Coordinates of C-alpha atoms in Angstrom, one line a residue:
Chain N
X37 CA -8.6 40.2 -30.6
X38 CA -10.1 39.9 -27.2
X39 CA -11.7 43.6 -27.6
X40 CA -13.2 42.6 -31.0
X41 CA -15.1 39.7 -29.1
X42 CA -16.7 41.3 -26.7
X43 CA -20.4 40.6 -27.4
X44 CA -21.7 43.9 -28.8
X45 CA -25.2 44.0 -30.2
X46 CA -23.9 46.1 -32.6
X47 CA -21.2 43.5 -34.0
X48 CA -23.5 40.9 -34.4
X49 CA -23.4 40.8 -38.0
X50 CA -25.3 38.3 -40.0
X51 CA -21.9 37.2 -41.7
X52 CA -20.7 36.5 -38.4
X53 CA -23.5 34.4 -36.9
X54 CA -22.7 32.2 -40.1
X55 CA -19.3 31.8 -39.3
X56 CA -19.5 31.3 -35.7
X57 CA -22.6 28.7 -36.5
X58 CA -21.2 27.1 -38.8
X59 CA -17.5 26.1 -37.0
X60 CA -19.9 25.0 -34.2
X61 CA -22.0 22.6 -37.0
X62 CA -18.3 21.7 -38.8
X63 CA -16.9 20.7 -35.0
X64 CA -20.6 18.6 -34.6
X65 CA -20.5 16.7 -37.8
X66 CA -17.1 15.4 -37.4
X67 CA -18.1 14.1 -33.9
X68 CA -21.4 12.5 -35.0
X69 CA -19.6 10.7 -38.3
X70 CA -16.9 9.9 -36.2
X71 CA -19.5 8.0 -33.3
X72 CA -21.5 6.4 -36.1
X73 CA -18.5 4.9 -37.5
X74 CA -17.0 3.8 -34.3
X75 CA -20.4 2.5 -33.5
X76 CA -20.7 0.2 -36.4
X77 CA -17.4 -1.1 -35.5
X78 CA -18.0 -1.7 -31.8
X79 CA -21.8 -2.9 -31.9
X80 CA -21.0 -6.2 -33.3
X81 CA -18.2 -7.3 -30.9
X82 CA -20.7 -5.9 -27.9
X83 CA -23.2 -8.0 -29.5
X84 CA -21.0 -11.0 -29.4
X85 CA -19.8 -10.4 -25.8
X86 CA -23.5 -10.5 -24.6
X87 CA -24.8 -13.8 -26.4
X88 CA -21.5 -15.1 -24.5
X89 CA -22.5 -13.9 -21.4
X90 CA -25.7 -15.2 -21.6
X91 CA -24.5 -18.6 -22.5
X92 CA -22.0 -18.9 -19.7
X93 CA -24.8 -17.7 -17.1
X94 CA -26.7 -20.7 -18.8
X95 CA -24.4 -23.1 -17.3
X96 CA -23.9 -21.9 -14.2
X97 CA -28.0 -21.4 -13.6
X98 CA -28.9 -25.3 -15.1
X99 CA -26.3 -27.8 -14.0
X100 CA -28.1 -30.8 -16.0
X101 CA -30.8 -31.2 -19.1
X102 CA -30.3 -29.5 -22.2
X103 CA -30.8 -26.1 -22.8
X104 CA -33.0 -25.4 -26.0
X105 CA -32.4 -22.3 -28.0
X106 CA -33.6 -18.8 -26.9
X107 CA -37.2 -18.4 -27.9
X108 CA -38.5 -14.5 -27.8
X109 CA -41.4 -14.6 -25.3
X110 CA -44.7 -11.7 -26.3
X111 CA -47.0 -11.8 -23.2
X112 CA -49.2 -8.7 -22.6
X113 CA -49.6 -9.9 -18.8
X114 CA -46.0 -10.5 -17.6
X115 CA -44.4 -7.6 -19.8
X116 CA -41.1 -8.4 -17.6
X117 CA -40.4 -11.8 -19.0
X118 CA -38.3 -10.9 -22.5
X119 CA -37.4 -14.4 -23.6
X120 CA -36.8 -18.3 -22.8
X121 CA -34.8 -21.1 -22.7
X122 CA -36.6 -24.8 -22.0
X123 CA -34.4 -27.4 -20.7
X124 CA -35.4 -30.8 -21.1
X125 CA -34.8 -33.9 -20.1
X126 CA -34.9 -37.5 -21.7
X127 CA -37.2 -34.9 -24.3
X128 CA -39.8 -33.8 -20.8
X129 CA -39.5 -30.1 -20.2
X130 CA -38.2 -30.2 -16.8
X131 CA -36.8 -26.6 -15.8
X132 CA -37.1 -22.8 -17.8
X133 CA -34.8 -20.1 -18.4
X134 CA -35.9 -16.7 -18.0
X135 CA -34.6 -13.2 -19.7
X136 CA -36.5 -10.8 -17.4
X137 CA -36.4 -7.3 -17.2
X138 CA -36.5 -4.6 -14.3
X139 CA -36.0 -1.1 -13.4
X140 CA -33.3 -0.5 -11.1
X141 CA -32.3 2.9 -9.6
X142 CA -29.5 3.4 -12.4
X143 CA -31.9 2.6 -15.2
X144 CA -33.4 -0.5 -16.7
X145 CA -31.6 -4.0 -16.0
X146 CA -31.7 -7.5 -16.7
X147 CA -31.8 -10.6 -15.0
X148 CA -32.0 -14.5 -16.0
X149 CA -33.5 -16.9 -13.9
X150 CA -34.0 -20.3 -13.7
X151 CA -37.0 -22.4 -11.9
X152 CA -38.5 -25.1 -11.5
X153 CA -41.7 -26.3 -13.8
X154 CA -43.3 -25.1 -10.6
X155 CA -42.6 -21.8 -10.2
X156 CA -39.4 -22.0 -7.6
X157 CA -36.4 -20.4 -8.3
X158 CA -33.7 -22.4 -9.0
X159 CA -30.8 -19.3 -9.1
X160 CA -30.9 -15.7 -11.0
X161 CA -27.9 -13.7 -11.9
X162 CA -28.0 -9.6 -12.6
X163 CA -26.7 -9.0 -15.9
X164 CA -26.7 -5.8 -17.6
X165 CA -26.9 -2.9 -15.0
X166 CA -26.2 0.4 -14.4
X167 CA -26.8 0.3 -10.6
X168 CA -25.0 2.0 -8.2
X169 CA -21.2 1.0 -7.1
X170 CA -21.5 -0.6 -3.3
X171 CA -24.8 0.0 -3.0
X172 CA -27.2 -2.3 -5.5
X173 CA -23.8 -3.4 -7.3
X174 CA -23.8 -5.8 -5.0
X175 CA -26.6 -8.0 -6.5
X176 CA -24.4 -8.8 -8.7
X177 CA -22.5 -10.7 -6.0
X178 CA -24.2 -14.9 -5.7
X179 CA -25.1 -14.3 -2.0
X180 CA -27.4 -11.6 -3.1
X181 CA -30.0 -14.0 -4.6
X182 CA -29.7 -16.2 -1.5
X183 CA -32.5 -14.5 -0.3
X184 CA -35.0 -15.7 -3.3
X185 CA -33.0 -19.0 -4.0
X186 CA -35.4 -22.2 -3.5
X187 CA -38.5 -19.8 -2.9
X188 CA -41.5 -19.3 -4.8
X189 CA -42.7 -22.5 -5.5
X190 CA -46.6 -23.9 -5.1
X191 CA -45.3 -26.4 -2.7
X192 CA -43.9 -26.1 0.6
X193 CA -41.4 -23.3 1.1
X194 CA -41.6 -19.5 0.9
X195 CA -43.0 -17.2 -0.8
X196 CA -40.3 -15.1 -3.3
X197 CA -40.1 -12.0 -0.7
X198 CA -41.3 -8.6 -2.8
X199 CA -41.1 -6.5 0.3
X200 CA -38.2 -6.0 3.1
X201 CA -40.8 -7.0 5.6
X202 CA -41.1 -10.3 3.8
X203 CA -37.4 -11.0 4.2
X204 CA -36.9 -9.2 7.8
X205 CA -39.9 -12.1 8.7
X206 CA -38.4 -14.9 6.2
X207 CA -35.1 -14.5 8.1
X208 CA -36.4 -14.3 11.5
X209 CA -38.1 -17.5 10.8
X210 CA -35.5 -19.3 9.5
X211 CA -33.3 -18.5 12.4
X212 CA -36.2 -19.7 14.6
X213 CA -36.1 -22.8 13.2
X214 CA -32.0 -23.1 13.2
X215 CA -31.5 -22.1 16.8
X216 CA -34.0 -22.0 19.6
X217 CA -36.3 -18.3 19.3
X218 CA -35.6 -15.4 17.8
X219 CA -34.8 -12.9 20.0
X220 CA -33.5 -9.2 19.6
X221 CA -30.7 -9.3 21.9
X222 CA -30.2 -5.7 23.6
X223 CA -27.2 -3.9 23.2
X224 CA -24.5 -4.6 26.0
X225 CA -22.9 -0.6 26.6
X226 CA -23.4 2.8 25.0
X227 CA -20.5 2.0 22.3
X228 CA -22.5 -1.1 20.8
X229 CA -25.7 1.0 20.7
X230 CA -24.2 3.3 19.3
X231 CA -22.0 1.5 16.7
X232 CA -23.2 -1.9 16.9
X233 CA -24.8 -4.1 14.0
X234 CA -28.7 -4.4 14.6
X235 CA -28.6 -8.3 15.6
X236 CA -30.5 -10.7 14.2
X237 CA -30.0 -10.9 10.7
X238 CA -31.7 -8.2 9.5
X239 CA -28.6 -6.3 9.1
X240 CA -28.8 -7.7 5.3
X241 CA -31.7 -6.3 4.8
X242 CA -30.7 -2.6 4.2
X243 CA -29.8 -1.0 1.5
X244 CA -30.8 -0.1 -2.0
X245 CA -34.4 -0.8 -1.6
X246 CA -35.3 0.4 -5.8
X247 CA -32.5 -2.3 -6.9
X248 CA -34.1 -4.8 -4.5
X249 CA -37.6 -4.1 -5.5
X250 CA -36.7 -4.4 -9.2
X251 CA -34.9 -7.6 -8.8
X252 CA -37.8 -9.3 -6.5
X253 CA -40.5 -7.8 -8.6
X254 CA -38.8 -9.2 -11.5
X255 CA -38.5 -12.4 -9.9
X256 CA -41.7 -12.7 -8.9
X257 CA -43.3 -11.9 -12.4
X258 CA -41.2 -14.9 -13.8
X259 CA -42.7 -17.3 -11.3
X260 CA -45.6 -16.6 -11.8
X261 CA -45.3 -16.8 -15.8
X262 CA -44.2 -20.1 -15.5
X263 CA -47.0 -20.9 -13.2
X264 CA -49.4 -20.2 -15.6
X265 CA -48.0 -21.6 -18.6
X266 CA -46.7 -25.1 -17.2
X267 CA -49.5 -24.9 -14.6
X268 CA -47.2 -25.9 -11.6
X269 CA -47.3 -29.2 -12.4
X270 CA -44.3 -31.2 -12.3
Chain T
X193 CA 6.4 22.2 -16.7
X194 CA 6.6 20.3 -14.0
X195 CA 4.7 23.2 -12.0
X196 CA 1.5 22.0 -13.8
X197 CA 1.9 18.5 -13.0
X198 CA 2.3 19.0 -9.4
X199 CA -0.1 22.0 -8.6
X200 CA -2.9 19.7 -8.7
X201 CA -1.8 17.7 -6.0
X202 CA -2.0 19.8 -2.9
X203 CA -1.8 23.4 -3.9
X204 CA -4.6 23.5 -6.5
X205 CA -6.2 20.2 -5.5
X206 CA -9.7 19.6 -7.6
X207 CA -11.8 18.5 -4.9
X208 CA -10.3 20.1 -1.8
X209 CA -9.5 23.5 -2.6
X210 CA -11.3 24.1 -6.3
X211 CA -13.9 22.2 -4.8
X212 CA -14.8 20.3 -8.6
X213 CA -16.6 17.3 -8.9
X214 CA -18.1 16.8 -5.7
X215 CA -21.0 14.8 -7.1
X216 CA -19.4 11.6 -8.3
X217 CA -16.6 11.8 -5.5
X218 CA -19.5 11.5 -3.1
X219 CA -21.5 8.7 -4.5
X220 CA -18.5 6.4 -5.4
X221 CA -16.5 6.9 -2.4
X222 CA -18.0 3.9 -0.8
X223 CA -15.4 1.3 -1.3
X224 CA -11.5 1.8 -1.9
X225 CA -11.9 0.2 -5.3
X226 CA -14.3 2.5 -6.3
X227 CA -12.1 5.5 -5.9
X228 CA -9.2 4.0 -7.8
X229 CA -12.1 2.8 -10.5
X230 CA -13.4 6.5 -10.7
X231 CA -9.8 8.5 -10.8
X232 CA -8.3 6.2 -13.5
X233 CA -11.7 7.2 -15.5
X234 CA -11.2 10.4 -14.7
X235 CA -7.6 10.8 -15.3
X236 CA -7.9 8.9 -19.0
X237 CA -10.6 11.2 -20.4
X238 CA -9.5 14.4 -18.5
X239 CA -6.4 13.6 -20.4
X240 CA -7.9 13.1 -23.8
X241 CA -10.4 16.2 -23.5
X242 CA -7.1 18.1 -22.3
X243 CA -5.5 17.1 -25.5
X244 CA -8.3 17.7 -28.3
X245 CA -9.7 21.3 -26.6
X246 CA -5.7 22.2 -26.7
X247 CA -5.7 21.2 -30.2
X248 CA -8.6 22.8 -31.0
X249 CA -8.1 26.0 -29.0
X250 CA -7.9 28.0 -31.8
X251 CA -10.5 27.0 -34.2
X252 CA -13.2 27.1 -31.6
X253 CA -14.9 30.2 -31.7
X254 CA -15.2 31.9 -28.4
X255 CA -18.8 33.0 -28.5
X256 CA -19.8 29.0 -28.7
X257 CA -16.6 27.2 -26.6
X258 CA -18.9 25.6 -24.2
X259 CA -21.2 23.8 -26.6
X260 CA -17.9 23.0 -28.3
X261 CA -16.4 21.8 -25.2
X262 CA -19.7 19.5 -24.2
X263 CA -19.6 18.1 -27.7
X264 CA -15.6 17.3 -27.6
X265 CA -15.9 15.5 -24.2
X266 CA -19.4 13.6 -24.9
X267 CA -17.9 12.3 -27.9
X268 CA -14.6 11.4 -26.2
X269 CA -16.6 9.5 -23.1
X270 CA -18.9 8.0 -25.6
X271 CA -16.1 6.5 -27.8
X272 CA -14.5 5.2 -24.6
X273 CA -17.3 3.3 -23.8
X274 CA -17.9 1.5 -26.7
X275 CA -14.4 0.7 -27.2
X276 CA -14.3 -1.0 -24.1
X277 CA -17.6 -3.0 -24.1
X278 CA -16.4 -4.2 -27.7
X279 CA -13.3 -5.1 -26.7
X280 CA -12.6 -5.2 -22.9
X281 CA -15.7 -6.5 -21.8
X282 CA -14.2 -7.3 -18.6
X283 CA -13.0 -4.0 -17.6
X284 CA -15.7 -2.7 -19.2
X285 CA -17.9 -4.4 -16.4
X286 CA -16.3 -3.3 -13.4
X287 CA -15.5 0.3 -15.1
X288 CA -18.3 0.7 -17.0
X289 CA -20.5 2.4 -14.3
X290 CA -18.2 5.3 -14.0
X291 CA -18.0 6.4 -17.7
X292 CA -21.3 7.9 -17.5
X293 CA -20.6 9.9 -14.0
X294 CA -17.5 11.0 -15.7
X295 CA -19.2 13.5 -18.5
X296 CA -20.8 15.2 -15.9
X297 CA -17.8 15.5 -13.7
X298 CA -16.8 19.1 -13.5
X299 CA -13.0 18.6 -13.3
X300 CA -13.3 17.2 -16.8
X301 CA -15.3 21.3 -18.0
X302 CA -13.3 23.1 -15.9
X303 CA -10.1 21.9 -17.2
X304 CA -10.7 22.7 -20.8
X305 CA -12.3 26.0 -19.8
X306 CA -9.9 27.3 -17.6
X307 CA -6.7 25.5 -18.5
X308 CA -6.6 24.2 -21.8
X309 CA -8.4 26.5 -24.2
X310 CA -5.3 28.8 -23.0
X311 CA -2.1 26.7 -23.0
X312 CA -0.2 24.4 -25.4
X313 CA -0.8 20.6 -25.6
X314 CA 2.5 20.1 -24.0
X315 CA 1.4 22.1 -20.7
X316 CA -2.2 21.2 -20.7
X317 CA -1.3 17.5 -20.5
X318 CA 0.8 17.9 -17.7
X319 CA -2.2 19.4 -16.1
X320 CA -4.3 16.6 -16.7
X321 CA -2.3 14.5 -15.5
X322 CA -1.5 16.4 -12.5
X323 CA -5.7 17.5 -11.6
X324 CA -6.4 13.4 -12.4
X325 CA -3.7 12.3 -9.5
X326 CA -5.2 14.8 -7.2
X327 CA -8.5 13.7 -7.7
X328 CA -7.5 10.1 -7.3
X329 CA -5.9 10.6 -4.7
X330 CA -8.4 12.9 -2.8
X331 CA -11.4 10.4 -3.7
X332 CA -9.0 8.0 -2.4
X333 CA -8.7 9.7 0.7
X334 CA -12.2 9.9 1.3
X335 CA -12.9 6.4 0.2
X336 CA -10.3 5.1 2.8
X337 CA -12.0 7.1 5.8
X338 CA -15.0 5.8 4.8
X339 CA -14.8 2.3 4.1
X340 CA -12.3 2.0 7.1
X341 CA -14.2 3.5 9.8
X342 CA -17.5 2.8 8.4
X343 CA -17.4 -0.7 7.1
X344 CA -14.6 -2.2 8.8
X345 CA -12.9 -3.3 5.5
X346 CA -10.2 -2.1 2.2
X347 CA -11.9 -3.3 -1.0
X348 CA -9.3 -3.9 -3.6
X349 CA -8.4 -5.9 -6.6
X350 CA -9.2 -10.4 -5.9
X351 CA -6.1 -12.1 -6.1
X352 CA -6.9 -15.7 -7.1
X353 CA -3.6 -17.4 -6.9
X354 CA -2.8 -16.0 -3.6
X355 CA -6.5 -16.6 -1.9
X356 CA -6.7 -13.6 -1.5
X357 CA -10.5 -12.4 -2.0
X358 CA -9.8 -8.5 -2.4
X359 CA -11.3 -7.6 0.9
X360 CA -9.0 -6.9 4.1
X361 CA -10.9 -7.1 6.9
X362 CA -10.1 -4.9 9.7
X363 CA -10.2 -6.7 13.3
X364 CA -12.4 -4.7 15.9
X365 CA -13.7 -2.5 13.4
X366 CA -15.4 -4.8 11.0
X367 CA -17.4 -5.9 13.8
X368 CA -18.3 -2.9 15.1
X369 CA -18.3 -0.2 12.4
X370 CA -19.5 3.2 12.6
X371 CA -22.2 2.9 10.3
X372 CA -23.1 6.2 9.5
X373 CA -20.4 7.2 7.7
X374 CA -20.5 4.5 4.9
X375 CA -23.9 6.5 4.0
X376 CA -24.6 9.4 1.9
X377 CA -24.4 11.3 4.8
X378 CA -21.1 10.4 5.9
X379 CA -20.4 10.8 2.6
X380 CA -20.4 14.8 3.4
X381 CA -19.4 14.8 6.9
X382 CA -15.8 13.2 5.7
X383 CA -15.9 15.6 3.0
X384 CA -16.5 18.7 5.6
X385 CA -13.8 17.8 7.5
X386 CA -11.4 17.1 5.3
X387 CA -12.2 20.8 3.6
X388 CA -11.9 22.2 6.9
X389 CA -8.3 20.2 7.1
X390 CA -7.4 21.6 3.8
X391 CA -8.1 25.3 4.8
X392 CA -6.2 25.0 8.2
X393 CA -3.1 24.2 6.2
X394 CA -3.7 27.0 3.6
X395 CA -4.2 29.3 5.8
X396 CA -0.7 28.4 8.1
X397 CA 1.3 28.6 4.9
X398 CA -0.1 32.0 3.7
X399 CA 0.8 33.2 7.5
X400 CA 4.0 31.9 7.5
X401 CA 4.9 33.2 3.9
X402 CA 3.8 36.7 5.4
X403 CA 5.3 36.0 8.7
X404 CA 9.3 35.1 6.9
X405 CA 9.4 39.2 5.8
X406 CA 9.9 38.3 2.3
X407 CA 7.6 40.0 -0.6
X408 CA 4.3 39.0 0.3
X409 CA 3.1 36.2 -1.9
X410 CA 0.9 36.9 -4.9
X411 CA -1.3 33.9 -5.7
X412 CA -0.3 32.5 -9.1
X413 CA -2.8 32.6 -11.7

């Protein structure tokens, strides 16, 4: 059996090929019927799960007002932003919901993120991602939007840091305000140079910089969509 | 039997002495939970491939096994995946990175090429099951070293009724880690010397097999 399968040229029949080909096409056909059929059945539920999802995250991001139903949002100059919800109260728009999207380092993701009429972020959660485990992963986590949270509005306050040199200055000058100057304090022996964390808060800026510049460009595309649509004025 | 189960523990281990699936091993070994995350992927579709390529051993024509192979195990991580985000959405989220990595994991290939296109369901489950604890527990390995020395911490499951937030905290180290090695590059320096580990004790068995004046040992197939 095993002699008879040695590839020689001189084998290689035509009726051969066809066999060969076609168990190859007969083991390919069963897969893709049997992925279509599975897919038909799974799409729906996966469907269902998301619109959940979504509708939990609404609760957690808007704590009062009501929530208005998801309108598809078509703007040729803030591509990110995918959809919206308004929330309004006593019938005054007071807050938006944002669907935005982004390109992480695993592929594309999503994000929804609430702000103020003028233009701060309220909170933002990571939704669908395929980022990596430990490494972007973790802006999933709340803390991770700490670093946007409150910022971006036309009044006082921040800017929404799109850079790490935004937020290495953002956090120095918060801590200058907290506690007297910022200072970098200089390691105390060879084993804390060595192994010790860089001081000052900046330690929480390393790490996956494409997952960080996805979510902040993101970010920063929503504010400045509602900017332009509600103005910035309260 | 129970030869297969237990080879791929030590004496044939996947990623210490077959040196398979280096790729993912590296990039997930970050965190404890990751590793465990990764091997009980691993394990559950090195299993199922094990099982269909068995099956199928001999219908697939030899001249086209590997495109029959790819086929078998795409299918079988694709099914996975949407079976879970249908209907473990949960799981699905904290899994659902590793399903990818897993079709391009070389344990899952090598298996049905060198194991299971050859043996009977029967044996080539047992193998699965024995190559899928070795892995775990090799990644597992790895994952501890690193997390350990390089992040101070064990990331495991949250416990909510016993305040327990998943992450133990290792005193002296957490405040001090050695940084390196919680990055790619440490990634392969834990790697190296666990390989260099592995070898030492190889090599002192084979000597003391030859050294006991019994039949020299032939390496089983």
């Amino acid at each position: 059996m095993k002699q008879e399968n040695k590839p020689n040229k001189a084998n290689w029949d035509f009726k051969q090929i066809l066999l060969v080909g076609s168990k190859l096409f007969v083991i390919a056909a069963i897969s893709a019927t049997l992925l279509s059929l599975i897919y038909a059945v799974t799409e729906p539920a996966k469907q269902e799960n998301i619109l959940a999802e979504e509708k939990e995250t609404l609760s957690v991001l808007i704590a009062s007002g009501d929530i208005g139903p998801k309108e598809a949002v078509n703007s040729m100059q803030f591509k990110q932003v995918i959809s919206r919800w308004i929330v309004r109260e006593a019938g005054n728009p007071v807050a938006v919901v944002l669907q935005l999207a982004g390109n992480g380092y695993g592929g594309p993701l999503s994000l929804m993120a609430g702000y103020k009429l003028d233009g701060e972020l309220i909170n933002a959660k990571l939704m669908v991602n395929t980022e990596t485990p430990g490494l972007g992963k973790k802006a999933e986590t709340d803390a991770y939007m700490n670093k946007f949270r409150g910022k971006g509005g036309t009044g006082s306050g921040y800017p929404l840091p799109v850079n790490k040199e935004m937020l290495a200055e953002q956090q120095q000058g918060s801590s200058a305000g907290s506690t007297t100057v910022f200072q970098v304090k200089r390691p105390a022996n060879f084993a804390e140079w060595l192994f010790g964390k860089p001081k000052g808060n900046v330690d929480t800026v390393t790490g996956a910089t494409i997952t960080f510049t996805a979510v902040s460009g993101a970010l920063e595309a929503g504010s400045d969509y509602v900017k332009q649509t509600w103005g910035g004025a309260e | 039997m129970i030869k297969e189960l237990t080879k791929g523990i030590f004496k044939e281990n996947p990623l210490f002495i077959i040196v398979l699936g280096l790729c993912p091993a590296l990039a997930v070994s970050t965190e404890v939970i990751n590793a465990i995350g990764m091997g009980a992927g691993v394990i559950f579709v090195l299993l199922g491939s094990n099982v269909f390529i068995s099956l199928l051993r001999n219908f697939i024509p030899e001249k086209v096994r590997i495109p029959c192979y790819v086929i078998v195990i795409a299918s079988f991580v694709t099914i996975v995946d949407m079976v879970m985000g249908a209907w473990l959405p949960v799981l699905s989220r904290n899994l659902g990175i590793y399903i990818p990595l897993i079709v391009v994991n070389c344990i899952i290939l090598g298996r049905a090429e060198a194991f299971a296109n050859k043996n009977t369901v029967g044996r080539s489950v047992m193998d699965a099951i024995g190559m899928g604890i070795g892995f775990t527990l090799s990644l597992l390995l790895i994952a501890a070293v690193r997390e350990i020395f390089g992040n101070g911490t064990i990331t495991l499951f949250p416990i909510p009724f016993l305040q327990f937030d998943g992450i133990i905290r290792i005193p002296g180290l957490s405040s001090m880690p050695a940084r390196v090695l919680g990055l790619s590059s440490g990634a392969l320096f834990v790697m190296g010397y666990f390989k260099a580990l592995f070898n030492w004790l190889e090599q002192k068995q084979k000597e003391s097999a030859a050294n006991s004046l019994v039949e020299p040992v032939i390496q089983e197939q």
